[in-house]
Short mmCIF file of C-alpha atoms and ligand atoms in Angstrom, two decimals:
data_model
loop_
_atom_site.label_atom_id
_atom_site.label_comp_id
_atom_site.label_asym_id
_atom_site.label_seq_id
_atom_site.Cartn_x
_atom_site.Cartn_y
_atom_site.Cartn_z
CA MET A 4 0.00 0.00 0.00
CA GLN A 5 1.01 3.62 -0.49
CA GLY A 6 1.99 5.69 2.53
CA ILE A 7 4.15 8.70 3.23
CA LYS A 8 7.45 8.99 5.03
CA PHE A 9 9.23 12.15 6.15
CA LEU A 10 12.80 12.01 4.89
CA GLY A 11 13.92 15.04 6.92
CA ASN A 12 14.10 18.77 6.14
CA LYS A 13 10.68 18.99 4.46
CA ARG A 14 11.30 16.15 2.03
CA ILE A 15 8.60 13.52 1.77
CA GLN A 16 8.57 10.19 0.02
CA VAL A 17 5.38 8.46 -1.09
CA LYS A 18 6.36 4.82 -0.94
CA ASP A 19 5.14 1.26 -0.70
CA PHE A 20 4.59 -0.16 2.78
CA PRO A 21 3.42 -3.68 3.61
CA LYS A 22 -0.37 -3.69 3.86
CA PRO A 23 -1.36 -4.14 7.54
CA GLN A 24 -3.25 -7.24 8.66
CA SER A 25 -6.07 -7.53 11.14
CA GLN A 26 -5.07 -9.59 14.14
CA ARG A 27 -7.06 -10.33 17.28
CA GLN A 28 -8.65 -7.02 18.36
CA ASN A 29 -6.77 -4.97 15.76
CA VAL A 30 -8.80 -4.05 12.70
CA VAL A 31 -7.75 -2.75 9.30
CA VAL A 32 -9.33 0.54 8.23
CA LYS A 33 -9.38 1.68 4.61
CA VAL A 34 -8.50 5.36 5.00
CA LYS A 35 -10.93 7.81 3.37
CA ALA A 36 -9.77 11.11 4.85
CA SER A 37 -6.63 12.07 6.76
CA ALA A 38 -5.96 15.65 7.85
CA ILE A 39 -2.62 17.35 8.38
CA CYS A 40 -2.12 18.77 11.87
CA GLY A 41 0.21 21.44 13.22
CA SER A 42 1.88 18.75 15.32
CA ASP A 43 2.82 16.84 12.12
CA LEU A 44 5.05 19.74 11.20
CA HIS A 45 7.67 18.73 13.80
CA GLY A 46 8.30 15.54 11.85
CA TYR A 47 8.15 17.45 8.57
CA PHE A 48 10.77 20.05 9.55
CA ARG A 49 13.03 17.76 11.58
CA PRO A 50 16.35 16.88 9.88
CA GLU A 51 16.01 13.16 10.65
CA GLU A 52 13.95 10.62 8.78
CA SER A 53 10.72 9.55 10.48
CA GLU A 54 10.13 5.99 11.52
CA PHE A 55 6.35 5.98 11.22
CA ILE A 56 3.75 6.98 8.65
CA ALA A 57 2.34 10.37 9.73
CA GLY A 58 -1.33 11.22 10.23
CA HIS A 59 -3.52 11.07 13.33
CA GLU A 60 -6.76 12.72 12.23
CA VAL A 61 -8.37 9.93 10.31
CA ALA A 62 -11.71 8.50 9.19
CA GLY A 63 -12.37 5.51 7.00
CA GLU A 64 -14.16 2.24 6.43
CA ILE A 65 -13.59 -1.06 8.25
CA PHE A 66 -11.83 -3.26 5.71
CA GLU A 67 -10.78 -6.39 7.59
CA ILE A 68 -11.52 -7.81 11.05
CA ASP A 69 -10.07 -10.86 12.79
CA ARG A 70 -12.15 -11.20 15.97
CA PRO A 71 -14.94 -8.63 15.82
CA THR A 72 -16.88 -7.70 18.91
CA TYR A 73 -19.09 -4.92 17.59
CA LEU A 74 -17.78 -3.71 14.21
CA LYS A 75 -18.31 -5.23 10.79
CA VAL A 76 -16.60 -4.83 7.43
CA GLY A 77 -17.89 -1.69 5.70
CA ASP A 78 -18.68 0.26 8.87
CA ARG A 79 -17.80 3.95 8.59
CA VAL A 80 -15.61 5.05 11.49
CA SER A 81 -13.74 7.98 12.95
CA ILE A 82 -10.46 7.04 14.63
CA HIS A 83 -9.34 8.03 18.13
CA ASN A 84 -5.65 8.61 17.64
CA MET A 85 -4.32 7.50 21.03
CA ILE A 86 -3.98 3.81 21.76
CA GLY A 87 -4.10 3.29 25.52
CA CYS A 88 -3.27 0.11 27.39
CA GLY A 89 -6.98 -0.37 28.05
CA HIS A 90 -6.52 -1.37 31.68
CA CYS A 91 -5.13 1.50 33.77
CA GLU A 92 -7.33 3.91 35.75
CA PHE A 93 -7.12 6.50 32.97
CA CYS A 94 -8.05 4.09 30.19
CA ARG A 95 -10.95 2.75 32.25
CA SER A 96 -12.34 6.27 32.70
CA GLY A 97 -12.04 7.14 29.02
CA ASP A 98 -9.02 9.41 29.54
CA TRP A 99 -6.77 7.37 27.25
CA ILE A 100 -4.75 10.51 26.71
CA PHE A 101 -3.25 10.14 30.20
CA CYS A 102 -2.33 6.45 29.86
CA HIS A 103 1.36 6.04 30.69
CA ARG A 104 1.69 3.38 28.01
CA VAL A 105 -0.18 5.33 25.32
CA LYS A 106 0.85 5.05 21.68
CA ILE A 107 -0.04 7.88 19.33
CA LEU A 108 -0.81 7.36 15.65
CA GLY A 109 1.84 8.85 13.41
CA HIS A 110 4.24 9.29 16.34
CA SER A 111 4.77 5.91 17.96
CA VAL A 112 2.84 3.68 15.51
CA HIS A 113 1.95 4.07 11.83
CA GLY A 114 -0.64 6.77 11.18
CA GLY A 115 -3.29 7.45 8.59
CA ASP A 116 -1.44 9.14 5.72
CA ALA A 117 -1.65 5.80 3.90
CA GLU A 118 -4.20 3.67 2.14
CA TYR A 119 -4.76 1.43 5.16
CA LEU A 120 -4.35 1.75 8.91
CA VAL A 121 -4.39 -0.84 11.67
CA VAL A 122 -5.86 0.15 15.06
CA PRO A 123 -7.59 -1.58 17.97
CA GLU A 124 -11.32 -1.97 17.42
CA ARG A 125 -11.99 0.21 20.49
CA ASN A 126 -10.28 3.15 18.73
CA CYS A 127 -12.95 3.11 16.01
CA PHE A 128 -16.07 5.17 16.67
CA LEU A 129 -19.04 4.63 14.39
CA LEU A 130 -19.61 7.67 12.24
CA PRO A 131 -23.29 8.73 12.04
CA SER A 132 -24.60 8.30 8.48
CA ASP A 133 -25.14 12.05 8.03
CA LEU A 134 -21.48 12.86 8.79
CA SER A 135 -18.93 12.73 5.97
CA PHE A 136 -15.52 11.08 6.23
CA GLU A 137 -13.96 14.54 6.16
CA GLN A 138 -16.08 15.64 9.11
CA GLY A 139 -15.14 12.37 10.80
CA ALA A 140 -11.43 13.09 10.36
CA LEU A 141 -11.90 16.52 11.96
CA LEU A 142 -13.89 15.33 14.97
CA GLY A 143 -10.80 14.73 17.11
CA ASP A 144 -8.33 17.59 16.96
CA ALA A 145 -10.41 20.28 15.29
CA VAL A 146 -13.63 19.71 17.28
CA GLY A 147 -12.70 17.58 20.31
CA THR A 148 -9.67 19.60 21.40
CA PRO A 149 -11.33 23.05 21.48
CA TYR A 150 -14.68 21.63 22.61
CA ARG A 151 -13.21 20.07 25.73
CA ALA A 152 -11.38 23.28 26.69
CA ILE A 153 -14.54 25.37 26.15
CA LYS A 154 -16.64 22.88 28.09
CA ARG A 155 -14.20 22.67 31.00
CA LEU A 156 -14.07 26.47 31.23
CA GLY A 157 -17.85 26.54 31.51
CA VAL A 158 -18.18 28.98 28.62
CA ASN A 159 -21.71 30.05 27.68
CA GLY A 160 -23.39 32.52 25.36
CA THR A 161 -23.14 35.42 27.82
CA HIS A 162 -19.34 35.38 27.69
CA THR A 163 -16.95 37.59 25.78
CA VAL A 164 -13.93 35.61 24.64
CA ALA A 165 -10.42 36.45 23.41
CA LEU A 166 -9.11 33.72 21.11
CA PHE A 167 -5.40 33.59 20.28
CA GLY A 168 -4.37 31.70 17.13
CA LEU A 169 -6.60 30.72 14.20
CA GLY A 170 -4.91 27.53 13.08
CA PRO A 171 -7.28 24.57 12.68
CA VAL A 172 -7.83 24.19 16.46
CA GLY A 173 -8.43 27.95 16.86
CA LEU A 174 -10.83 27.96 13.89
CA GLY A 175 -12.66 24.99 15.41
CA ALA A 176 -12.83 26.89 18.72
CA LEU A 177 -14.23 29.93 16.92
CA LEU A 178 -16.99 27.88 15.27
CA ILE A 179 -17.97 26.35 18.63
CA LEU A 180 -17.90 29.72 20.42
CA LYS A 181 -20.12 31.27 17.74
CA LEU A 182 -22.50 28.28 17.86
CA LEU A 183 -22.80 29.08 21.59
CA ASN A 184 -23.42 32.73 20.67
CA CYS A 185 -20.33 34.14 22.45
CA LYS A 186 -18.79 37.45 21.47
CA VAL A 187 -15.30 36.71 20.14
CA ILE A 188 -12.21 38.75 19.40
CA ALA A 189 -9.61 36.69 17.53
CA VAL A 190 -5.88 37.37 17.30
CA GLU A 191 -3.81 35.89 14.46
CA ILE A 192 -0.78 36.84 12.36
CA SER A 193 -1.71 35.10 9.08
CA GLN A 194 -3.89 37.34 6.91
CA TYR A 195 -5.35 34.24 5.26
CA ARG A 196 -6.54 32.92 8.62
CA LEU A 197 -7.73 36.35 9.80
CA ASP A 198 -9.97 36.40 6.72
CA MET A 199 -11.27 32.94 7.62
CA GLY A 200 -11.91 34.13 11.18
CA ARG A 201 -13.94 37.06 9.91
CA GLU A 202 -15.89 34.77 7.60
CA PHE A 203 -16.59 32.37 10.50
CA GLY A 204 -18.21 35.16 12.49
CA ALA A 205 -15.51 36.53 14.80
CA ASP A 206 -16.84 39.90 16.03
CA VAL A 207 -13.37 41.42 15.73
CA VAL A 208 -10.18 40.00 14.20
CA LEU A 209 -6.82 41.60 14.81
CA ASP A 210 -3.27 41.28 13.64
CA PRO A 211 -0.91 41.75 16.61
CA ARG A 212 1.79 43.11 14.32
CA LYS A 213 -0.45 45.99 13.30
CA GLU A 214 -2.52 46.65 16.40
CA ASP A 215 -2.08 46.80 20.18
CA VAL A 216 -3.64 43.56 21.40
CA LEU A 217 -4.14 44.57 25.05
CA ALA A 218 -5.75 47.90 24.14
CA LYS A 219 -7.99 46.41 21.44
CA VAL A 220 -9.21 43.57 23.64
CA LYS A 221 -9.95 46.03 26.46
CA GLU A 222 -11.92 48.21 24.08
CA PHE A 223 -13.82 45.12 22.88
CA ALA A 224 -14.65 44.22 26.50
CA ASN A 225 -16.09 47.71 27.24
CA LYS A 226 -12.92 48.86 29.04
CA LYS A 227 -13.05 45.93 31.46
CA GLY A 228 -11.07 42.73 31.18
CA ILE A 229 -12.52 39.96 29.10
CA ASP A 230 -14.42 36.97 30.64
CA VAL A 231 -12.50 34.17 28.99
CA SER A 232 -9.36 33.75 26.93
CA ILE A 233 -8.21 30.70 25.01
CA ASP A 234 -4.70 30.33 23.64
CA CYS A 235 -4.43 28.09 20.60
CA ALA A 236 -1.23 29.69 19.32
CA GLY A 237 1.18 28.18 21.85
CA GLN A 238 3.56 31.15 21.87
CA ALA A 239 5.03 32.71 25.03
CA ILE A 240 3.68 36.09 23.95
CA THR A 241 0.13 34.89 23.32
CA GLU A 242 0.10 32.90 26.57
CA ASN A 243 1.09 36.06 28.43
CA GLN A 244 -1.53 38.09 26.59
CA ALA A 245 -4.18 35.46 27.34
CA LEU A 246 -3.48 35.92 31.07
CA GLU A 247 -3.27 39.72 30.83
CA VAL A 248 -6.52 40.42 28.97
CA VAL A 249 -8.79 38.41 31.22
CA LYS A 250 -10.66 40.18 34.02
CA GLU A 251 -10.47 39.43 37.76
CA GLY A 252 -11.99 36.02 38.41
CA GLY A 253 -11.85 35.19 34.69
CA ARG A 254 -10.95 31.92 33.00
CA VAL A 255 -8.09 30.96 30.72
CA ALA A 256 -7.24 27.82 28.74
CA PHE A 257 -3.82 26.97 27.33
CA VAL A 258 -4.43 24.69 24.36
CA GLY A 259 -1.59 25.44 21.91
CA GLU A 260 1.49 23.33 22.65
CA ASN A 261 4.57 25.14 23.92
CA ALA A 262 7.65 23.73 25.64
CA SER A 263 8.36 26.77 27.81
CA ALA A 264 7.30 30.32 28.60
CA THR A 265 7.91 32.86 31.35
CA ILE A 266 4.84 34.19 33.11
CA LYS A 267 4.24 36.50 36.10
CA PRO A 268 2.06 34.46 38.46
CA SER A 269 1.40 37.19 41.07
CA ASP A 270 0.28 39.94 38.72
CA GLN A 271 -1.15 37.83 35.97
CA PHE A 272 -3.24 35.35 37.88
CA ILE A 273 -2.80 34.94 41.65
CA ARG A 274 -4.15 38.39 42.50
CA LYS A 275 -6.77 38.16 39.79
CA GLU A 276 -7.81 34.74 41.12
CA LEU A 277 -8.04 33.35 37.62
CA ILE A 278 -9.00 29.82 36.77
CA VAL A 279 -6.30 28.64 34.35
CA ILE A 280 -6.45 25.21 32.74
CA GLY A 281 -4.37 23.20 30.32
CA SER A 282 -6.40 21.24 27.82
CA TRP A 283 -5.07 18.64 25.39
CA TYR A 284 -7.63 16.36 23.78
CA PHE A 285 -11.06 14.92 24.48
CA ASN A 286 -12.32 12.11 26.67
CA VAL A 287 -13.70 9.09 24.81
CA GLY A 288 -17.07 9.58 26.52
CA GLU A 289 -17.44 12.94 24.78
CA TYR A 290 -17.50 11.47 21.27
CA GLU A 291 -21.27 11.70 21.01
CA GLU A 292 -21.21 15.33 22.12
CA LEU A 293 -18.81 16.02 19.23
CA THR A 294 -21.02 14.32 16.64
CA ASN A 295 -24.03 16.17 18.09
CA LEU A 296 -22.23 19.48 17.59
CA VAL A 297 -21.65 18.70 13.91
CA GLN A 298 -25.21 17.45 13.45
CA ARG A 299 -26.50 20.69 14.96
CA GLY A 300 -24.73 22.79 12.37
CA LEU A 301 -21.14 23.30 13.58
CA GLY A 302 -19.98 23.38 9.93
CA ILE A 303 -16.52 22.11 10.83
CA GLU A 304 -15.79 21.10 7.20
CA LYS A 305 -15.54 24.82 6.40
CA ILE A 306 -12.06 24.83 7.93
CA ILE A 307 -10.83 22.58 5.07
CA THR A 308 -9.37 24.77 2.36
CA HIS A 309 -7.18 22.33 0.43
CA ARG A 310 -7.57 18.70 -0.61
CA PHE A 311 -4.81 16.52 -2.06
CA ASN A 312 -4.22 12.95 -3.10
CA LEU A 313 -1.40 11.19 -1.27
CA GLU A 314 0.91 11.47 -4.32
CA LYS A 315 0.90 15.25 -3.76
CA ALA A 316 2.06 14.93 -0.13
CA GLU A 317 4.97 17.36 -0.49
CA LYS A 318 2.70 20.03 -1.95
CA ALA A 319 0.12 19.36 0.76
CA PHE A 320 2.61 19.84 3.61
CA GLU A 321 4.19 22.85 1.94
CA THR A 322 0.74 24.46 1.66
CA PHE A 323 -0.14 23.78 5.29
CA ALA A 324 3.26 24.89 6.62
CA SER A 325 2.95 28.23 4.78
CA GLY A 326 0.05 29.36 6.99
CA GLN A 327 -1.84 30.20 3.78
CA SER A 328 -4.50 27.57 4.41
CA GLY A 329 -7.03 26.28 6.85
CA LYS A 330 -7.03 22.53 7.27
CA VAL A 331 -5.29 20.53 4.53
CA ILE A 332 -6.63 17.04 4.02
CA PHE A 333 -5.69 13.91 2.08
CA ARG A 334 -8.47 12.29 0.11
CA PHE A 335 -8.48 8.71 -1.11
CA ASP A 336 -10.91 8.57 -4.02
ZN1 ZN B 409 -3.62 16.79 15.40
ZN1 ZN B 410 -3.86 2.82 30.08
#
């Protein structure tokens, strides 16, 4: 089967891999849609060759099963990209993301940028018939990640929200916030993504290189601090701004990945008594809430701006890495 391999320094090879086999509880999925994620770019830019096929935002059709318990060949599924041990306290409560023995598609096992993918049956969630494969591929990172942060912050339609970063997760957050009827000011440096933010209903979009973020957000919040801020950019500067713009007693989520940043705990959140959370991915039990969101008009597929066949993998990654795109997705027609 065809799959992609990062060769290092932005070079990608589309090559033949052995087709995976179903064995015991592992099923083979024929991939129908696989989306490129910001986290794939580490492997893309790194100088070393990657060991595994990339891709962890995947939907497809069950192709082969060895010992089925509830799935059958032909079932349409969305894939949960973290393979937990299945037995620890975290796995038992649906928080596979915390499993100490977790394997992540595309990072520690082969991912979905290939014709076929092998995963445990429990990682396959049935896709409702009115959801497309593309929507299915976006349910995890683009819907589940922002949804869980927004839910845990207790955001509702009375809130005014500052959103930092309009990559795919930020755009997903914006769609959810507008579905909830929040007022949103979005901060982003890519003009392409600012335009998408405006189109998706952000009340104000601003480019931090052209405008004073703190002053603009304050103006947007009627001279007070804002109720909620969500950082999807994962930059030290946006994380600091997310803490600064929120009012006393406000709520902040750090969602964008960042290895380190310097903050000022006393001024920025102790004395403002903020609630600050980190949020990574969704709990398995929330899958139905995610499909409900899409069925009730979330319009998540709007974040897809480019579609490629696997043969055009280099072009696909180049497009996504440029910031001149929303979500970029591989199709397998
Ligand atoms: Zn992702
Ligand atoms: Zn576990």
